[in-house]
Amino acid sequence: MGQEALRPMEPAFALSFFHDNFVELMGLLQSEKENKQQLMADISHDLKTPLTVIRGYSQALRDGRVPASKQGAYLSVISERAVSASLLLDDLFAYSKMEHPAYQVAKERVNVLETVRQVAAAFAIEAEKEGFKLELDAPDIVAEALVDVRLLNRALSNLFDNAIKHCEGEGLVRIECCVANDFITIMIANTGRGIPPELKGRIFDPFVTGDAARTTGKGTGLGLAITRTCVELNGGNIYVASHSPEPFSTTFVCQFPVAR
């Protein structure tokens, strides 16, 4: 039986085997190349808009073509677009850093539910400023997971911020936590129009965002990609629920295994 296993492949079969694997490898490399090209195109697109506005407005101010009564408004727009470009670069740096194979994760035992309560408390103020209500249902128990607390905080902050920014309708964001089947589950739901069907399958990919988010400056297109990376580096998983209970339109579900 051992001799049979070591017998060389027939020439025709060997040629077909290596051809198929070579074609598959070339396909993967081409796909990776296309993904990188698309990423660069998206970065260029999202940086070009604010920088074009900054250039145009600053030149108009420099050339004295802006009435004194409108100069303050022009400067405000320049400042807003500069912040937008800076946020994009910050997110791009964070995403690139976390995607690098050498990125170090410092895991420790963390009470996830307590962290959820702390982050939610900060965002409750933001929700109130936007005229929305934030509800939190997190049992007052110790539920620990082995995570990098920096990544956990960033993931939760991104999810809560995303829920508030895209909240509409009844203006309600609900965060609900439970511990079952050796998993800590965090659900973040909000009211509004929800995620367009054509984006649902790609919502965690970099630079995937609705046109409204881009034009209003409500997203860099990297927030959810960073969130997924943070969650997965912490050994968890994240997805969008197929259905949300009334009155909610979108529910993100994030899970971490309980530390033993």
Tab-separated table of C-alpha atoms in Angstrom:
chain	number	residue	atom	x	y	z
A	1	MET	CA	0.000	0.000	0.000
A	2	GLY	CA	2.888	2.357	0.787
A	3	GLN	CA	4.502	1.632	-2.593
A	4	GLU	CA	1.206	2.423	-4.326
A	5	ALA	CA	1.020	5.805	-2.538
A	6	LEU	CA	4.566	6.693	-3.668
A	7	ARG	CA	4.058	5.721	-7.321
A	8	PRO	CA	4.579	8.766	-9.577
A	9	MET	CA	1.636	10.362	-11.355
A	10	GLU	CA	0.899	9.504	-14.949
A	11	PRO	CA	2.360	12.234	-17.225
A	12	ALA	CA	-1.039	13.293	-18.594
A	13	PHE	CA	-2.589	13.438	-15.128
A	14	ALA	CA	0.420	15.279	-13.702
A	15	LEU	CA	0.284	17.867	-16.481
A	16	SER	CA	-3.430	18.413	-15.936
A	17	PHE	CA	-2.963	18.611	-12.141
A	18	PHE	CA	-0.223	21.253	-12.314
A	19	HIS	CA	-2.025	23.174	-15.061
A	20	ASP	CA	-5.204	23.406	-12.981
A	21	ASN	CA	-3.287	24.532	-9.890
A	22	PHE	CA	-1.302	27.064	-11.909
A	23	VAL	CA	-4.509	28.503	-13.395
A	24	GLU	CA	-6.051	28.683	-9.914
A	25	LEU	CA	-2.968	30.436	-8.494
A	26	MET	CA	-2.919	32.935	-11.383
A	27	GLY	CA	-6.605	33.606	-10.768
A	28	LEU	CA	-5.971	34.316	-7.101
A	29	LEU	CA	-3.048	36.622	-7.902
A	30	GLN	CA	-5.093	38.479	-10.515
A	31	SER	CA	-7.974	38.857	-8.064
A	32	GLU	CA	-5.585	40.209	-5.413
A	33	LYS	CA	-4.117	42.637	-7.954
A	34	GLU	CA	-7.584	43.831	-8.967
A	35	ASN	CA	-8.588	44.259	-5.310
A	36	LYS	CA	-5.511	46.409	-4.666
A	37	GLN	CA	-6.189	48.461	-7.784
A	38	GLN	CA	-9.788	49.007	-6.690
A	39	LEU	CA	-8.634	49.970	-3.198
A	40	MET	CA	-6.249	52.565	-4.626
A	41	ALA	CA	-8.996	53.905	-6.896
A	42	ASP	CA	-11.364	54.227	-3.926
A	43	ILE	CA	-8.719	55.994	-1.821
A	44	SER	CA	-8.022	58.426	-4.670
A	45	HIS	CA	-11.733	59.084	-5.179
A	46	ASP	CA	-12.472	59.725	-1.529
A	47	LEU	CA	-9.448	61.991	-1.068
A	48	LYS	CA	-9.965	63.909	-4.293
A	49	THR	CA	-13.330	65.397	-3.300
A	50	PRO	CA	-12.296	67.211	-0.084
A	51	LEU	CA	-8.904	68.222	-1.499
A	52	THR	CA	-10.532	69.678	-4.628
A	53	VAL	CA	-12.867	71.771	-2.465
A	54	ILE	CA	-9.986	72.926	-0.226
A	55	ARG	CA	-7.923	73.924	-3.261
A	56	GLY	CA	-10.756	75.770	-4.982
A	57	TYR	CA	-11.952	77.664	-1.913
A	58	SER	CA	-8.443	78.580	-0.731
A	59	GLN	CA	-7.503	79.892	-4.192
A	60	ALA	CA	-10.668	81.982	-4.291
A	61	LEU	CA	-9.763	83.469	-0.891
A	62	ARG	CA	-6.157	84.054	-1.946
A	63	ASP	CA	-7.202	85.810	-5.138
A	64	GLY	CA	-9.624	88.087	-3.292
A	65	ARG	CA	-12.664	86.750	-5.144
A	66	VAL	CA	-14.711	86.123	-1.997
A	67	PRO	CA	-16.720	88.963	-0.418
A	68	ALA	CA	-15.896	89.662	3.208
A	69	SER	CA	-19.413	88.552	4.221
A	70	LYS	CA	-18.775	85.052	2.819
A	71	GLN	CA	-15.187	84.497	3.909
A	72	GLY	CA	-16.180	82.906	7.209
A	73	ALA	CA	-18.404	80.382	5.391
A	74	TYR	CA	-15.585	79.542	2.960
A	75	LEU	CA	-13.158	78.971	5.829
A	76	SER	CA	-15.687	76.725	7.589
A	77	VAL	CA	-16.033	74.562	4.471
A	78	ILE	CA	-12.236	74.338	4.119
A	79	SER	CA	-11.946	73.295	7.764
A	80	GLU	CA	-14.691	70.650	7.418
A	81	ARG	CA	-13.125	69.163	4.288
A	82	ALA	CA	-9.695	69.109	5.939
A	83	VAL	CA	-11.162	67.171	8.874
A	84	SER	CA	-12.833	64.770	6.420
A	85	ALA	CA	-9.532	64.092	4.609
A	86	SER	CA	-7.697	63.707	7.922
A	87	LEU	CA	-10.246	61.150	9.188
A	88	LEU	CA	-9.908	59.166	5.983
A	89	LEU	CA	-6.117	59.074	6.297
A	90	ASP	CA	-6.364	58.105	9.984
A	91	ASP	CA	-8.729	55.243	9.146
A	92	LEU	CA	-6.589	54.133	6.217
A	93	PHE	CA	-3.488	54.041	8.429
A	94	ALA	CA	-5.322	52.058	11.129
A	95	TYR	CA	-6.750	49.598	8.600
A	96	SER	CA	-3.383	49.065	6.875
A	97	LYS	CA	-1.635	48.586	10.214
A	98	MET	CA	-4.128	46.010	11.505
A	99	GLU	CA	-4.134	44.094	8.209
A	100	HIS	CA	-0.337	43.669	8.341
A	101	PRO	CA	0.738	40.103	9.293
A	102	ALA	CA	3.166	41.483	11.919
A	103	TYR	CA	0.455	43.392	13.813
A	104	GLN	CA	0.632	42.525	17.521
A	105	VAL	CA	-2.545	41.823	19.509
A	106	ALA	CA	-2.265	42.162	23.300
A	107	LYS	CA	-5.065	39.995	24.683
A	108	GLU	CA	-6.216	39.942	28.288
A	109	ARG	CA	-9.287	38.897	30.242
A	110	VAL	CA	-11.817	41.700	29.848
A	111	ASN	CA	-15.366	42.016	31.180
A	112	VAL	CA	-16.981	42.691	27.801
A	113	LEU	CA	-20.348	43.744	29.195
A	114	GLU	CA	-18.753	46.374	31.425
A	115	THR	CA	-16.830	47.695	28.422
A	116	VAL	CA	-20.088	47.868	26.445
A	117	ARG	CA	-21.709	49.878	29.250
A	118	GLN	CA	-18.789	52.318	29.407
A	119	VAL	CA	-18.665	52.946	25.640
A	120	ALA	CA	-22.470	53.175	25.405
A	121	ALA	CA	-22.565	55.792	28.174
A	122	ALA	CA	-20.354	58.094	26.097
A	123	PHE	CA	-22.448	57.591	22.972
A	124	ALA	CA	-25.724	58.167	24.823
A	125	ILE	CA	-24.715	61.837	25.052
A	126	GLU	CA	-23.989	61.920	21.311
A	127	ALA	CA	-27.351	60.306	20.541
A	128	GLU	CA	-29.150	62.866	22.686
A	129	LYS	CA	-27.387	65.716	20.862
A	130	GLU	CA	-28.621	64.265	17.563
A	131	GLY	CA	-32.155	64.046	18.923
A	132	PHE	CA	-32.162	60.245	19.156
A	133	LYS	CA	-32.700	57.844	22.041
A	134	LEU	CA	-30.181	55.145	22.964
A	135	GLU	CA	-31.420	52.113	24.919
A	136	LEU	CA	-29.024	49.686	26.609
A	137	ASP	CA	-29.858	46.211	27.865
A	138	ALA	CA	-26.679	44.639	29.288
A	139	PRO	CA	-27.000	42.332	32.315
A	140	ASP	CA	-24.915	43.389	35.312
A	141	ILE	CA	-22.789	40.242	35.335
A	142	VAL	CA	-19.140	39.410	34.727
A	143	ALA	CA	-18.726	38.015	31.203
A	144	GLU	CA	-15.057	37.853	30.275
A	145	ALA	CA	-13.382	37.267	26.930
A	146	LEU	CA	-9.714	37.155	25.934
A	147	VAL	CA	-9.436	40.328	23.856
A	148	ASP	CA	-7.244	43.309	23.116
A	149	VAL	CA	-9.210	46.026	24.925
A	150	ARG	CA	-8.038	48.725	22.479
A	151	LEU	CA	-9.469	46.796	19.538
A	152	LEU	CA	-12.662	46.010	21.461
A	153	ASN	CA	-13.191	49.678	22.282
A	154	ARG	CA	-12.599	50.687	18.677
A	155	ALA	CA	-15.004	48.070	17.324
A	156	LEU	CA	-17.764	49.072	19.758
A	157	SER	CA	-17.183	52.786	19.151
A	158	ASN	CA	-17.389	52.291	15.389
A	159	LEU	CA	-20.596	50.271	15.664
A	160	PHE	CA	-22.309	52.702	18.056
A	161	ASP	CA	-21.182	55.695	16.007
A	162	ASN	CA	-22.411	54.046	12.799
A	163	ALA	CA	-25.806	53.292	14.379
A	164	ILE	CA	-26.266	56.907	15.507
A	165	LYS	CA	-25.089	58.452	12.223
A	166	HIS	CA	-27.514	56.373	10.179
A	167	CYS	CA	-30.420	56.539	12.607
A	168	GLU	CA	-33.678	57.898	11.195
A	169	GLY	CA	-37.426	57.492	11.604
A	170	GLU	CA	-38.303	57.039	15.257
A	171	GLY	CA	-34.736	57.951	16.189
A	172	LEU	CA	-33.973	54.911	18.316
A	173	VAL	CA	-30.733	52.962	18.816
A	174	ARG	CA	-30.845	49.817	20.936
A	175	ILE	CA	-27.843	47.892	22.266
A	176	GLU	CA	-28.647	44.481	23.700
A	177	CYS	CA	-26.220	41.953	25.215
A	178	CYS	CA	-26.585	38.355	26.287
A	179	VAL	CA	-24.366	35.440	27.288
A	180	ALA	CA	-25.324	31.993	26.007
A	181	ASN	CA	-23.725	28.881	24.503
A	182	ASP	CA	-20.242	30.061	25.544
A	183	PHE	CA	-20.567	33.288	23.542
A	184	ILE	CA	-21.018	36.921	24.512
A	185	THR	CA	-23.391	38.436	21.959
A	186	ILE	CA	-23.807	42.173	21.360
A	187	MET	CA	-26.638	43.391	19.110
A	188	ILE	CA	-26.790	46.983	17.865
A	189	ALA	CA	-30.034	47.982	16.125
A	190	ASN	CA	-31.266	51.299	14.785
A	191	THR	CA	-34.253	52.751	12.999
A	192	GLY	CA	-33.988	54.203	9.519
A	193	ARG	CA	-33.797	53.205	5.876
A	194	GLY	CA	-31.420	50.327	6.547
A	195	ILE	CA	-28.650	48.939	4.339
A	196	PRO	CA	-29.447	48.798	0.605
A	197	PRO	CA	-29.840	45.139	-0.475
A	198	GLU	CA	-27.025	45.453	-3.027
A	199	LEU	CA	-24.568	46.467	-0.268
A	200	LYS	CA	-25.484	43.937	2.427
A	201	GLY	CA	-23.097	41.249	1.235
A	202	ARG	CA	-20.187	43.715	0.968
A	203	ILE	CA	-20.868	46.081	3.862
A	204	PHE	CA	-17.669	45.067	5.718
A	205	ASP	CA	-15.431	45.509	2.667
A	206	PRO	CA	-13.237	48.642	2.559
A	207	PHE	CA	-14.763	51.714	0.898
A	208	VAL	CA	-18.215	50.180	0.594
A	209	THR	CA	-20.716	52.811	1.683
A	210	GLY	CA	-23.910	54.397	0.457
A	211	ASP	CA	-23.736	57.499	-1.741
A	212	ALA	CA	-25.533	59.486	0.963
A	213	ALA	CA	-22.796	58.689	3.482
A	214	ARG	CA	-20.126	59.942	1.090
A	215	THR	CA	-21.859	63.138	0.020
A	216	THR	CA	-22.812	64.150	3.565
A	217	GLY	CA	-19.394	63.304	5.000
A	218	LYS	CA	-20.923	60.706	7.341
A	219	GLY	CA	-18.446	57.977	6.531
A	220	THR	CA	-14.987	57.218	5.172
A	221	GLY	CA	-15.986	53.781	3.896
A	222	LEU	CA	-13.427	52.164	6.192
A	223	GLY	CA	-15.244	52.158	9.533
A	224	LEU	CA	-16.950	48.781	9.200
A	225	ALA	CA	-13.893	47.211	7.545
A	226	ILE	CA	-11.848	48.301	10.567
A	227	THR	CA	-14.582	47.026	12.875
A	228	ARG	CA	-14.550	43.566	11.304
A	229	THR	CA	-10.748	43.411	11.541
A	230	CYS	CA	-10.849	44.449	15.224
A	231	VAL	CA	-13.453	41.791	16.000
A	232	GLU	CA	-11.696	39.006	14.098
A	233	LEU	CA	-8.284	39.818	15.625
A	234	ASN	CA	-10.024	39.350	18.987
A	235	GLY	CA	-11.284	35.902	17.960
A	236	GLY	CA	-14.858	37.059	17.425
A	237	ASN	CA	-17.217	37.342	14.487
A	238	ILE	CA	-19.585	40.010	13.206
A	239	TYR	CA	-22.466	40.042	10.738
A	240	VAL	CA	-25.649	41.857	9.782
A	241	ALA	CA	-28.810	40.066	10.915
A	242	SER	CA	-31.090	38.980	8.066
A	243	HIS	CA	-34.127	40.408	9.868
A	244	SER	CA	-34.629	43.118	12.518
A	245	PRO	CA	-37.583	43.368	14.909
A	246	GLU	CA	-39.891	46.350	14.589
A	247	PRO	CA	-39.267	49.296	14.607
A	248	PHE	CA	-35.628	48.638	13.692
A	249	SER	CA	-34.286	48.423	10.154
A	250	THR	CA	-30.712	47.195	10.726
A	251	THR	CA	-29.103	44.983	13.368
A	252	PHE	CA	-25.386	44.290	13.637
A	253	VAL	CA	-24.462	41.208	15.674
A	254	CYS	CA	-21.028	40.867	17.278
A	255	GLN	CA	-19.905	37.765	19.200
A	256	PHE	CA	-16.884	36.817	21.322
A	257	PRO	CA	-16.160	33.419	22.910
A	258	VAL	CA	-16.348	33.422	26.706
A	259	ALA	CA	-12.936	33.041	28.374
A	260	ARG	CA	-12.564	29.858	30.426
